[in-house]
Coordinates of C-alpha atoms in Angstrom, one line a residue:
X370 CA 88.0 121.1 105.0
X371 CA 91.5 120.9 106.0
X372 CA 91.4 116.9 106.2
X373 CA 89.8 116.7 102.3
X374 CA 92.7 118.9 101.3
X375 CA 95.1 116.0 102.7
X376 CA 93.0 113.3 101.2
X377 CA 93.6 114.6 97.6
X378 CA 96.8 115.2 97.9
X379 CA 97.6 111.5 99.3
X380 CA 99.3 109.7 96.6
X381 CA 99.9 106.1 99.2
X382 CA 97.4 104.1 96.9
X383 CA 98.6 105.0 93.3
X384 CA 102.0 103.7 94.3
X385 CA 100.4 100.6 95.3
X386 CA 97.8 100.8 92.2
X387 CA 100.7 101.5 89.6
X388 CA 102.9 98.6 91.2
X389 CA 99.5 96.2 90.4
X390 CA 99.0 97.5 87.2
X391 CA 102.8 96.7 86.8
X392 CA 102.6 93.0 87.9
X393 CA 99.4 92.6 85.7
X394 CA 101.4 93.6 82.6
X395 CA 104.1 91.4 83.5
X396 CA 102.0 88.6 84.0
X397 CA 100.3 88.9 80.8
X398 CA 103.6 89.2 78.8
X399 CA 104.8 85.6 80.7
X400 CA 101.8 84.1 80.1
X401 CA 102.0 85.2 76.4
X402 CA 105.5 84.2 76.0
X403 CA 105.3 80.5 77.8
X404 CA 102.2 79.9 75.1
X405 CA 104.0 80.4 72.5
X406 CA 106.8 79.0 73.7
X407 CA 105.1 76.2 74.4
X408 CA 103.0 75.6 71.1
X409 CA 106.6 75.3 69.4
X410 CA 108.3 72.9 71.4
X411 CA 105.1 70.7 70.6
X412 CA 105.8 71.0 67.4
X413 CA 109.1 70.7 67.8
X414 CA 109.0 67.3 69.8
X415 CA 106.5 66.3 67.7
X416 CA 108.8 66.6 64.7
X417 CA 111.7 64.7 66.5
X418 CA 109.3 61.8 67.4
X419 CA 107.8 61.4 64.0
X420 CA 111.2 61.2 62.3
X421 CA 112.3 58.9 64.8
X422 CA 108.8 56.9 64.1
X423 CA 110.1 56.8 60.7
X424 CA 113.5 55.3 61.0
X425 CA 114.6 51.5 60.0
X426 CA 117.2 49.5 61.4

């Protein structure tokens, strides 16, 4: 009895569940962030190369 006492009251594995859950949200914020990111320097390039396209010597 003594032995499931100390096995609920073990807290070892949330530490290393709430540093996992942690890293997960981080990850999915980056991976948000270089997407967007991303899609506007497209554009953005694609803007610059267009007028470029566009100019006469």
């Amino acid at each position: 009895m003594n032995s499931m006492y100390t096995f609920l009251n073990d807290e070892e594995g949330a530490t290393a569940m709430e540093y996992g859950l942690l890293a997960a949200l981080i990850s999915a914020v980056i991976i948000g962030a270089v997407q967007t990111l991303g899609t506007q320097i497209t554009v953005a390039l694609n803007t610059v190369s267009t007028a470029m396209g566009n100019v006469t010597n």
